[in-house]
């Protein structure tokens, strides 16, 4: 699951950068994902995906990684599952809020 979470973060970072946002808040319910991402800030990660995330984050003005409760992360989890299957095409997600 960690890899799909990281791919989801990278894909969304690229989408956000295409829209020229300068401040990014990454929210996840996975402590493992937070730890992997933060290890990359210290240059301690051997993971190619974490290195790519940090290369992408260098292009934004400000960013933060935040832990959120599992129930608050339903949309992100569905996106991570979609990324894991890597199906091509447009996907629309409806937020019930």
XYZ file of N, CA and C in Angstrom:
291
model
N 0.820 -1.199 0.000
C 0.000 0.000 0.000
C 0.866 1.266 0.000
N 2.045 1.199 0.619
C 2.920 2.368 0.671
C 3.241 2.872 -0.728
N 3.574 1.962 -1.619
C 3.949 2.379 -2.973
C 2.793 3.079 -3.682
N 1.578 2.565 -3.526
C 0.437 3.211 -4.191
C 0.155 4.582 -3.580
N 0.339 4.728 -2.269
C 0.183 6.046 -1.632
C 1.206 7.030 -2.193
N 2.454 6.582 -2.319
C 3.510 7.456 -2.834
C 3.265 7.830 -4.289
N 2.811 6.866 -5.108
C 2.481 7.177 -6.504
C 1.338 8.183 -6.564
N 0.351 8.018 -5.679
C -0.766 8.962 -5.633
C -0.296 10.374 -5.318
N 0.629 10.482 -4.357
C 1.189 11.790 -4.009
C 1.919 12.389 -5.203
N 2.756 11.602 -5.849
C 3.522 12.113 -6.991
C 2.605 12.553 -8.132
N 1.615 11.741 -8.452
C 0.684 12.101 -9.531
C -0.056 13.402 -9.217
N -0.529 13.551 -7.982
C -1.247 14.762 -7.612
C -0.328 15.967 -7.547
N 0.920 15.773 -7.117
C 1.874 16.888 -7.123
C 2.069 17.415 -8.537
N 2.210 16.512 -9.483
C 2.384 16.938 -10.877
C 1.150 17.672 -11.393
N -0.026 17.188 -11.039
C -1.265 17.853 -11.438
C -1.358 19.247 -10.813
N -1.025 19.343 -9.541
C -1.068 20.622 -8.834
C -0.070 21.608 -9.435
N 1.118 21.131 -9.752
C 2.127 22.011 -10.355
C 1.693 22.496 -11.732
N 1.015 21.643 -12.484
C 0.497 22.065 -13.790
C -0.490 23.224 -13.643
N -1.148 23.283 -12.501
C -2.110 24.361 -12.232
C -1.457 25.552 -11.519
N -0.150 25.480 -11.343
C 0.674 26.570 -10.818
C 0.381 26.964 -9.368
N 0.007 25.995 -8.540
C -0.129 26.265 -7.112
C 1.258 26.335 -6.492
N 1.427 27.199 -5.504
C 2.733 27.380 -4.875
C 2.809 26.808 -3.469
N 1.682 26.609 -2.810
C 1.636 26.074 -1.449
C 0.870 24.758 -1.469
N 1.483 23.707 -0.928
C 0.890 22.375 -1.008
C 0.815 21.759 0.380
N -0.349 21.197 0.697
C -0.546 20.433 1.919
C -0.851 18.999 1.511
N 0.023 18.077 1.893
C -0.171 16.655 1.611
C -0.754 16.028 2.864
N -1.945 15.449 2.757
C -2.585 14.805 3.897
C -2.681 13.311 3.639
N -2.341 12.521 4.657
C -2.425 11.074 4.541
C -2.719 10.469 5.902
N -3.360 9.303 5.894
C -3.600 8.588 7.147
C -2.507 7.550 7.409
N -1.499 7.520 6.567
C -0.434 6.525 6.663
C 0.840 7.123 7.270
N 1.137 6.700 8.497
C 2.377 7.142 9.148
C 3.580 6.667 8.337
N 3.470 5.481 7.759
C 4.555 4.931 6.941
C 4.855 5.842 5.742
N 3.813 6.363 5.118
C 3.985 7.279 3.991
C 4.635 8.585 4.449
N 4.195 9.099 5.588
C 4.789 10.326 6.130
C 6.265 10.109 6.423
N 6.587 8.996 7.087
C 7.988 8.711 7.415
C 8.845 8.582 6.158
N 8.334 7.885 5.150
C 9.088 7.716 3.901
C 9.308 9.067 3.225
N 8.285 9.901 3.229
C 8.390 11.216 2.605
C 9.369 12.105 3.364
N 9.306 12.078 4.683
C 10.192 12.923 5.485
C 11.638 12.429 5.439
N 11.855 11.120 5.333
C 13.218 10.602 5.175
C 13.844 11.154 3.905
N 13.036 11.327 2.898
C 13.528 11.875 1.639
C 14.019 13.304 1.777
N 13.461 14.063 2.730
C 13.915 15.442 2.925
C 15.331 15.477 3.473
N 15.725 14.415 4.164
C 17.075 14.336 4.724
C 18.054 13.684 3.762
N 17.540 13.235 2.620
C 18.388 12.559 1.643
C 18.720 11.133 2.036
N 17.944 10.565 2.987
C 18.221 9.216 3.479
C 17.470 8.127 2.731
N 16.658 8.481 1.781
C 15.826 7.484 1.123
C 16.533 6.866 -0.077
N 16.385 5.542 -0.200
C 16.886 4.834 -1.375
C 15.778 4.628 -2.401
N 14.578 5.083 -2.079
C 13.418 4.884 -2.939
C 13.399 5.900 -4.082
N 13.310 5.398 -5.288
C 13.247 6.271 -6.458
C 12.002 7.143 -6.428
N 10.870 6.575 -6.011
C 9.625 7.356 -5.994
C 9.711 8.499 -4.980
N 10.326 8.245 -3.816
C 10.484 9.307 -2.812
C 11.408 10.392 -3.350
N 12.455 10.002 -4.033
C 13.363 10.987 -4.629
C 12.636 11.834 -5.668
N 11.767 11.196 -6.463
C 10.997 11.943 -7.466
C 10.017 12.905 -6.801
N 9.412 12.475 -5.693
C 8.506 13.359 -4.953
C 9.264 14.594 -4.492
N 10.461 14.395 -3.957
C 11.222 15.541 -3.448
C 11.768 16.429 -4.559
N 12.083 15.855 -5.691
C 12.473 16.687 -6.835
C 11.300 17.569 -7.248
N 10.110 17.003 -7.205
C 8.909 17.754 -7.564
C 8.611 18.831 -6.523
N 8.760 18.494 -5.239
C 8.485 19.456 -4.172
C 9.441 20.646 -4.193
N 10.626 20.467 -4.747
C 11.578 21.577 -4.848
C 11.058 22.684 -5.763
N 10.063 22.354 -6.574
C 9.517 23.330 -7.516
C 8.400 24.181 -6.917
N 8.010 23.904 -5.664
C 6.947 24.686 -5.026
C 7.534 25.573 -3.938
N 6.803 26.607 -3.625
C 7.259 27.588 -2.644
C 7.250 27.006 -1.225
N 6.145 26.365 -0.859
C 5.988 25.851 0.497
C 5.175 24.565 0.452
N 5.575 23.585 1.278
C 4.817 22.343 1.351
C 4.879 21.786 2.762
N 3.880 20.950 3.079
C 3.782 20.335 4.397
C 3.118 18.971 4.244
N 3.530 18.022 5.076
C 2.893 16.705 5.127
C 2.177 16.617 6.465
N 0.911 16.218 6.429
C 0.090 16.209 7.638
C -0.618 14.866 7.786
N -0.628 14.338 9.007
C -1.358 13.099 9.293
C -2.811 13.440 9.587
N -3.729 12.661 9.004
C -5.152 12.836 9.273
C -5.742 11.486 9.653
N -6.859 11.473 10.403
C -7.497 10.206 10.781
C -7.966 9.431 9.553
N -7.972 8.115 9.683
C -8.316 7.233 8.569
C -9.671 7.576 7.938
N -10.676 7.862 8.731
C -12.004 8.170 8.210
C -12.060 9.443 7.383
N -11.122 10.342 7.609
C -11.086 11.607 6.866
C -10.351 11.484 5.539
N -9.857 10.308 5.236
C -8.991 10.133 4.068
C -9.620 9.229 3.005
N -10.931 9.156 2.951
C -11.606 8.239 2.029
C -11.346 8.577 0.566
N -11.350 9.856 0.220
C -11.124 10.251 -1.171
C -9.702 9.907 -1.591
N -8.739 10.230 -0.745
C -7.337 9.929 -1.071
C -7.113 8.430 -1.207
N -7.770 7.638 -0.367
C -7.616 6.186 -0.479
C -8.167 5.669 -1.802
N -9.290 6.207 -2.248
C -9.833 5.759 -3.533
C -8.914 6.170 -4.681
N -8.282 7.333 -4.568
C -7.327 7.761 -5.591
C -6.099 6.864 -5.599
N -5.615 6.492 -4.422
C -4.445 5.617 -4.336
C -4.740 4.261 -4.961
N -5.952 3.743 -4.758
C -6.319 2.462 -5.364
C -6.356 2.574 -6.886
N -6.840 3.694 -7.398
C -6.866 3.913 -8.840
C -5.457 3.971 -9.400
N -4.570 4.659 -8.702
C -3.177 4.761 -9.147
C -2.533 3.385 -9.158
N -2.833 2.575 -8.150
C -2.234 1.248 -8.053
C -2.601 0.395 -9.265
N -3.831 0.498 -9.736
C -4.244 -0.297 -10.892
C -3.767 0.326 -12.196
N -3.439 1.621 -12.165
C -2.890 2.355 -13.313
C -3.759 2.231 -14.563
N -5.058 2.319 -14.392
C -5.953 2.312 -15.543
C -5.870 3.669 -16.230
N -5.882 3.641 -17.533
C -5.798 4.877 -18.298
C -7.179 5.474 -18.487
N -7.215 6.771 -18.717
C -8.472 7.443 -18.992
C -8.834 8.427 -17.893
N -9.878 9.173 -18.152
C -10.337 10.191 -17.223
C -11.130 9.546 -16.098
N -10.845 9.951 -14.865
C -11.570 9.463 -13.699
C -12.122 10.675 -12.952
N -13.401 10.657 -12.666
C -14.024 11.720 -11.897
C -14.455 11.158 -10.554
N -14.180 11.893 -9.493
C -14.541 11.483 -8.151
C -15.455 12.539 -7.568
N -16.561 12.097 -7.021
C -17.512 13.023 -6.434
C -17.286 13.080 -4.932
N -17.133 14.281 -4.406
C -16.961 14.497 -2.972
C -18.340 14.711 -2.370
N -18.686 13.925 -1.363
C -20.016 14.013 -0.773
C -20.160 15.170 0.204
N -19.097 15.948 0.387
C -19.159 17.069 1.341
C -19.950 18.181 0.803
